[in-house]
JSON list of C-alpha atoms in Angstrom, two decimals:
[
{"chain": "A", "resi": 278, "resn": "UNK", "atom": "CA", "xyz": [-24.39, -62.67, 72.65]},
{"chain": "A", "resi": 279, "resn": "UNK", "atom": "CA", "xyz": [-27.38, -64.91, 73.93]},
{"chain": "A", "resi": 280, "resn": "UNK", "atom": "CA", "xyz": [-30.25, -65.68, 71.70]},
{"chain": "A", "resi": 281, "resn": "UNK", "atom": "CA", "xyz": [-33.47, -65.01, 73.81]},
{"chain": "A", "resi": 282, "resn": "UNK", "atom": "CA", "xyz": [-35.27, -68.66, 73.51]},
{"chain": "A", "resi": 283, "resn": "UNK", "atom": "CA", "xyz": [-38.93, -68.26, 72.70]},
{"chain": "A", "resi": 284, "resn": "UNK", "atom": "CA", "xyz": [-38.76, -64.88, 70.99]},
{"chain": "A", "resi": 285, "resn": "UNK", "atom": "CA", "xyz": [-40.44, -65.13, 67.10]},
{"chain": "A", "resi": 286, "resn": "UNK", "atom": "CA", "xyz": [-38.15, -64.66, 64.49]},
{"chain": "A", "resi": 287, "resn": "UNK", "atom": "CA", "xyz": [-40.63, -62.38, 62.69]},
{"chain": "A", "resi": 288, "resn": "UNK", "atom": "CA", "xyz": [-43.58, -60.56, 63.62]},
{"chain": "A", "resi": 289, "resn": "UNK", "atom": "CA", "xyz": [-46.90, -62.55, 64.11]},
{"chain": "A", "resi": 290, "resn": "UNK", "atom": "CA", "xyz": [-49.76, -61.94, 61.48]},
{"chain": "A", "resi": 291, "resn": "UNK", "atom": "CA", "xyz": [-52.27, -59.92, 62.62]},
{"chain": "A", "resi": 292, "resn": "UNK", "atom": "CA", "xyz": [-56.03, -61.66, 63.91]},
{"chain": "A", "resi": 293, "resn": "UNK", "atom": "CA", "xyz": [-58.63, -60.33, 61.76]},
{"chain": "A", "resi": 294, "resn": "UNK", "atom": "CA", "xyz": [-59.93, -58.15, 64.52]},
{"chain": "A", "resi": 295, "resn": "UNK", "atom": "CA", "xyz": [-56.84, -56.69, 65.16]},
{"chain": "A", "resi": 296, "resn": "UNK", "atom": "CA", "xyz": [-56.17, -56.04, 61.48]},
{"chain": "A", "resi": 297, "resn": "UNK", "atom": "CA", "xyz": [-59.78, -54.26, 61.04]},
{"chain": "A", "resi": 298, "resn": "UNK", "atom": "CA", "xyz": [-58.46, -52.53, 64.18]},
{"chain": "A", "resi": 299, "resn": "UNK", "atom": "CA", "xyz": [-55.07, -50.91, 62.46]},
{"chain": "A", "resi": 300, "resn": "UNK", "atom": "CA", "xyz": [-56.68, -50.18, 59.46]},
{"chain": "A", "resi": 301, "resn": "UNK", "atom": "CA", "xyz": [-59.61, -48.40, 61.14]},
{"chain": "A", "resi": 302, "resn": "UNK", "atom": "CA", "xyz": [-57.05, -46.44, 63.28]},
{"chain": "A", "resi": 303, "resn": "UNK", "atom": "CA", "xyz": [-54.88, -45.48, 60.38]},
{"chain": "A", "resi": 304, "resn": "UNK", "atom": "CA", "xyz": [-57.67, -43.73, 58.95]},
{"chain": "A", "resi": 305, "resn": "UNK", "atom": "CA", "xyz": [-59.19, -42.12, 61.95]},
{"chain": "A", "resi": 306, "resn": "UNK", "atom": "CA", "xyz": [-55.33, -40.88, 62.40]},
{"chain": "A", "resi": 307, "resn": "UNK", "atom": "CA", "xyz": [-55.69, -38.03, 59.68]},
{"chain": "A", "resi": 308, "resn": "UNK", "atom": "CA", "xyz": [-56.65, -36.23, 62.30]},
{"chain": "A", "resi": 309, "resn": "UNK", "atom": "CA", "xyz": [-53.12, -35.99, 63.39]},
{"chain": "A", "resi": 310, "resn": "UNK", "atom": "CA", "xyz": [-51.80, -35.74, 59.49]},
{"chain": "A", "resi": 311, "resn": "UNK", "atom": "CA", "xyz": [-50.14, -38.13, 57.84]},
{"chain": "A", "resi": 312, "resn": "UNK", "atom": "CA", "xyz": [-47.90, -39.60, 60.47]},
{"chain": "A", "resi": 313, "resn": "UNK", "atom": "CA", "xyz": [-50.39, -42.37, 62.21]},
{"chain": "A", "resi": 314, "resn": "UNK", "atom": "CA", "xyz": [-51.03, -43.47, 58.68]},
{"chain": "A", "resi": 315, "resn": "UNK", "atom": "CA", "xyz": [-47.19, -44.10, 57.64]},
{"chain": "A", "resi": 316, "resn": "UNK", "atom": "CA", "xyz": [-46.31, -45.55, 61.33]},
{"chain": "A", "resi": 317, "resn": "UNK", "atom": "CA", "xyz": [-49.08, -48.22, 60.95]},
{"chain": "A", "resi": 318, "resn": "UNK", "atom": "CA", "xyz": [-48.27, -48.91, 57.08]},
{"chain": "A", "resi": 319, "resn": "UNK", "atom": "CA", "xyz": [-44.59, -48.93, 58.09]},
{"chain": "A", "resi": 320, "resn": "UNK", "atom": "CA", "xyz": [-45.17, -51.30, 61.08]},
{"chain": "A", "resi": 321, "resn": "UNK", "atom": "CA", "xyz": [-47.77, -53.34, 60.19]},
{"chain": "A", "resi": 322, "resn": "UNK", "atom": "CA", "xyz": [-48.17, -53.69, 56.49]},
{"chain": "A", "resi": 323, "resn": "UNK", "atom": "CA", "xyz": [-46.51, -57.49, 56.43]},
{"chain": "A", "resi": 324, "resn": "UNK", "atom": "CA", "xyz": [-48.57, -58.52, 59.28]},
{"chain": "A", "resi": 325, "resn": "UNK", "atom": "CA", "xyz": [-52.05, -57.78, 57.88]},
{"chain": "A", "resi": 326, "resn": "UNK", "atom": "CA", "xyz": [-53.64, -57.06, 54.33]},
{"chain": "A", "resi": 327, "resn": "UNK", "atom": "CA", "xyz": [-56.54, -55.45, 55.41]},
{"chain": "A", "resi": 328, "resn": "UNK", "atom": "CA", "xyz": [-54.12, -53.14, 57.18]},
{"chain": "A", "resi": 329, "resn": "UNK", "atom": "CA", "xyz": [-51.95, -52.89, 54.38]},
{"chain": "A", "resi": 330, "resn": "UNK", "atom": "CA", "xyz": [-54.43, -51.62, 51.62]},
{"chain": "A", "resi": 331, "resn": "UNK", "atom": "CA", "xyz": [-56.15, -49.26, 54.16]},
{"chain": "A", "resi": 332, "resn": "UNK", "atom": "CA", "xyz": [-53.28, -48.07, 55.56]},
{"chain": "A", "resi": 333, "resn": "UNK", "atom": "CA", "xyz": [-51.84, -47.29, 52.11]},
{"chain": "A", "resi": 334, "resn": "UNK", "atom": "CA", "xyz": [-54.77, -45.55, 51.13]},
{"chain": "A", "resi": 335, "resn": "UNK", "atom": "CA", "xyz": [-54.57, -43.31, 54.68]},
{"chain": "A", "resi": 336, "resn": "UNK", "atom": "CA", "xyz": [-51.62, -42.41, 53.63]},
{"chain": "A", "resi": 337, "resn": "UNK", "atom": "CA", "xyz": [-52.35, -41.30, 50.45]},
{"chain": "A", "resi": 338, "resn": "UNK", "atom": "CA", "xyz": [-54.45, -39.52, 51.04]},
{"chain": "A", "resi": 339, "resn": "UNK", "atom": "CA", "xyz": [-53.10, -37.74, 54.36]},
{"chain": "A", "resi": 340, "resn": "UNK", "atom": "CA", "xyz": [-49.07, -37.38, 52.64]},
{"chain": "A", "resi": 341, "resn": "UNK", "atom": "CA", "xyz": [-50.20, -34.81, 50.33]},
{"chain": "A", "resi": 342, "resn": "UNK", "atom": "CA", "xyz": [-52.58, -32.63, 52.52]},
{"chain": "A", "resi": 343, "resn": "UNK", "atom": "CA", "xyz": [-50.39, -32.87, 55.01]},
{"chain": "A", "resi": 344, "resn": "UNK", "atom": "CA", "xyz": [-47.66, -31.40, 53.24]},
{"chain": "A", "resi": 345, "resn": "UNK", "atom": "CA", "xyz": [-49.95, -28.63, 51.84]},
{"chain": "A", "resi": 346, "resn": "UNK", "atom": "CA", "xyz": [-51.13, -27.71, 55.08]},
{"chain": "A", "resi": 347, "resn": "UNK", "atom": "CA", "xyz": [-48.00, -27.15, 56.77]},
{"chain": "A", "resi": 348, "resn": "UNK", "atom": "CA", "xyz": [-46.74, -25.31, 53.70]},
{"chain": "A", "resi": 349, "resn": "UNK", "atom": "CA", "xyz": [-50.13, -22.71, 54.34]},
{"chain": "A", "resi": 350, "resn": "UNK", "atom": "CA", "xyz": [-48.90, -22.94, 58.14]},
{"chain": "A", "resi": 351, "resn": "UNK", "atom": "CA", "xyz": [-45.58, -21.26, 57.02]},
{"chain": "A", "resi": 352, "resn": "UNK", "atom": "CA", "xyz": [-47.44, -18.47, 54.62]},
{"chain": "A", "resi": 353, "resn": "UNK", "atom": "CA", "xyz": [-49.80, -17.44, 56.88]},
{"chain": "A", "resi": 354, "resn": "UNK", "atom": "CA", "xyz": [-46.95, -15.57, 58.49]},
{"chain": "A", "resi": 355, "resn": "UNK", "atom": "CA", "xyz": [-46.52, -12.99, 55.87]},
{"chain": "A", "resi": 356, "resn": "UNK", "atom": "CA", "xyz": [-47.97, -10.13, 56.66]},
{"chain": "A", "resi": 357, "resn": "UNK", "atom": "CA", "xyz": [-51.74, -8.64, 54.82]},
{"chain": "A", "resi": 358, "resn": "UNK", "atom": "CA", "xyz": [-52.49, -12.26, 53.08]},
{"chain": "A", "resi": 359, "resn": "UNK", "atom": "CA", "xyz": [-50.86, -14.72, 55.58]},
{"chain": "A", "resi": 360, "resn": "UNK", "atom": "CA", "xyz": [-54.78, -14.89, 56.93]},
{"chain": "A", "resi": 361, "resn": "UNK", "atom": "CA", "xyz": [-56.16, -16.79, 53.46]},
{"chain": "A", "resi": 362, "resn": "UNK", "atom": "CA", "xyz": [-53.19, -19.42, 54.59]},
{"chain": "A", "resi": 363, "resn": "UNK", "atom": "CA", "xyz": [-54.43, -19.81, 57.94]},
{"chain": "A", "resi": 364, "resn": "UNK", "atom": "CA", "xyz": [-57.57, -19.90, 56.77]},
{"chain": "A", "resi": 365, "resn": "UNK", "atom": "CA", "xyz": [-56.89, -23.17, 54.29]},
{"chain": "A", "resi": 366, "resn": "UNK", "atom": "CA", "xyz": [-54.63, -24.56, 56.56]},
{"chain": "A", "resi": 367, "resn": "UNK", "atom": "CA", "xyz": [-57.34, -24.83, 59.02]},
{"chain": "A", "resi": 368, "resn": "UNK", "atom": "CA", "xyz": [-60.09, -26.07, 56.17]},
{"chain": "A", "resi": 369, "resn": "UNK", "atom": "CA", "xyz": [-57.74, -28.95, 54.99]},
{"chain": "A", "resi": 370, "resn": "UNK", "atom": "CA", "xyz": [-57.40, -29.73, 58.20]},
{"chain": "A", "resi": 371, "resn": "UNK", "atom": "CA", "xyz": [-60.78, -29.88, 58.14]},
{"chain": "A", "resi": 372, "resn": "UNK", "atom": "CA", "xyz": [-61.26, -31.72, 55.02]},
{"chain": "A", "resi": 373, "resn": "UNK", "atom": "CA", "xyz": [-58.48, -34.12, 56.36]},
{"chain": "A", "resi": 374, "resn": "UNK", "atom": "CA", "xyz": [-60.51, -35.04, 59.71]},
{"chain": "A", "resi": 375, "resn": "UNK", "atom": "CA", "xyz": [-63.88, -35.50, 58.63]},
{"chain": "A", "resi": 376, "resn": "UNK", "atom": "CA", "xyz": [-62.81, -37.75, 55.88]},
{"chain": "A", "resi": 377, "resn": "UNK", "atom": "CA", "xyz": [-60.21, -39.70, 57.62]},
{"chain": "A", "resi": 378, "resn": "UNK", "atom": "CA", "xyz": [-63.29, -40.39, 60.35]},
{"chain": "A", "resi": 379, "resn": "UNK", "atom": "CA", "xyz": [-65.62, -41.17, 57.67]},
{"chain": "A", "resi": 380, "resn": "UNK", "atom": "CA", "xyz": [-63.25, -43.94, 55.82]},
{"chain": "A", "resi": 381, "resn": "UNK", "atom": "CA", "xyz": [-62.52, -44.96, 59.49]},
{"chain": "A", "resi": 382, "resn": "UNK", "atom": "CA", "xyz": [-66.21, -45.73, 60.82]},
{"chain": "A", "resi": 383, "resn": "UNK", "atom": "CA", "xyz": [-66.35, -47.76, 57.27]},
{"chain": "A", "resi": 384, "resn": "UNK", "atom": "CA", "xyz": [-63.29, -49.67, 58.05]},
{"chain": "A", "resi": 385, "resn": "UNK", "atom": "CA", "xyz": [-64.39, -50.51, 61.32]},
{"chain": "A", "resi": 386, "resn": "UNK", "atom": "CA", "xyz": [-67.19, -52.28, 59.77]},
{"chain": "A", "resi": 387, "resn": "UNK", "atom": "CA", "xyz": [-65.11, -54.31, 57.50]},
{"chain": "A", "resi": 388, "resn": "UNK", "atom": "CA", "xyz": [-65.43, -52.17, 54.19]},
{"chain": "A", "resi": 389, "resn": "UNK", "atom": "CA", "xyz": [-62.56, -51.10, 52.34]},
{"chain": "A", "resi": 390, "resn": "UNK", "atom": "CA", "xyz": [-62.71, -47.42, 51.76]},
{"chain": "A", "resi": 391, "resn": "UNK", "atom": "CA", "xyz": [-61.54, -45.47, 48.82]},
{"chain": "A", "resi": 392, "resn": "UNK", "atom": "CA", "xyz": [-61.27, -41.43, 48.95]},
{"chain": "A", "resi": 393, "resn": "UNK", "atom": "CA", "xyz": [-63.18, -39.65, 46.32]},
{"chain": "A", "resi": 394, "resn": "UNK", "atom": "CA", "xyz": [-59.40, -37.67, 45.59]},
{"chain": "A", "resi": 395, "resn": "UNK", "atom": "CA", "xyz": [-56.69, -39.49, 46.24]},
{"chain": "A", "resi": 396, "resn": "UNK", "atom": "CA", "xyz": [-53.14, -38.99, 44.15]},
{"chain": "A", "resi": 397, "resn": "UNK", "atom": "CA", "xyz": [-52.06, -42.33, 45.12]},
{"chain": "A", "resi": 398, "resn": "UNK", "atom": "CA", "xyz": [-48.53, -41.76, 45.09]},
{"chain": "A", "resi": 399, "resn": "UNK", "atom": "CA", "xyz": [-47.73, -44.83, 47.09]},
{"chain": "A", "resi": 400, "resn": "UNK", "atom": "CA", "xyz": [-48.25, -47.92, 45.34]}
]
């Protein structure tokens, strides 16, 4: 197999503006659950310190909420009481979205953000 000349052996570190951008997107991704923050954490954690810190914070916030929200969506199929779980799922989505937007705005200003309620499962 031929080696491609000029291809880097490892990914380049993020510039400060890229680092801030990916950290911001990790929080804004809360609108879609934990998948965006997980993806950003796995891809960029070794390339930028701010992105590593903030994507981990966003992932720790969105992962439990996403699991609970999906569980509520399934339980919403129950007759008679399912509507309660449906409302709970929508409420959790609104909380996750709004908190992610607030965190993303702070990150975009270059300020680290700590969610007031976070399990911090990933260290």
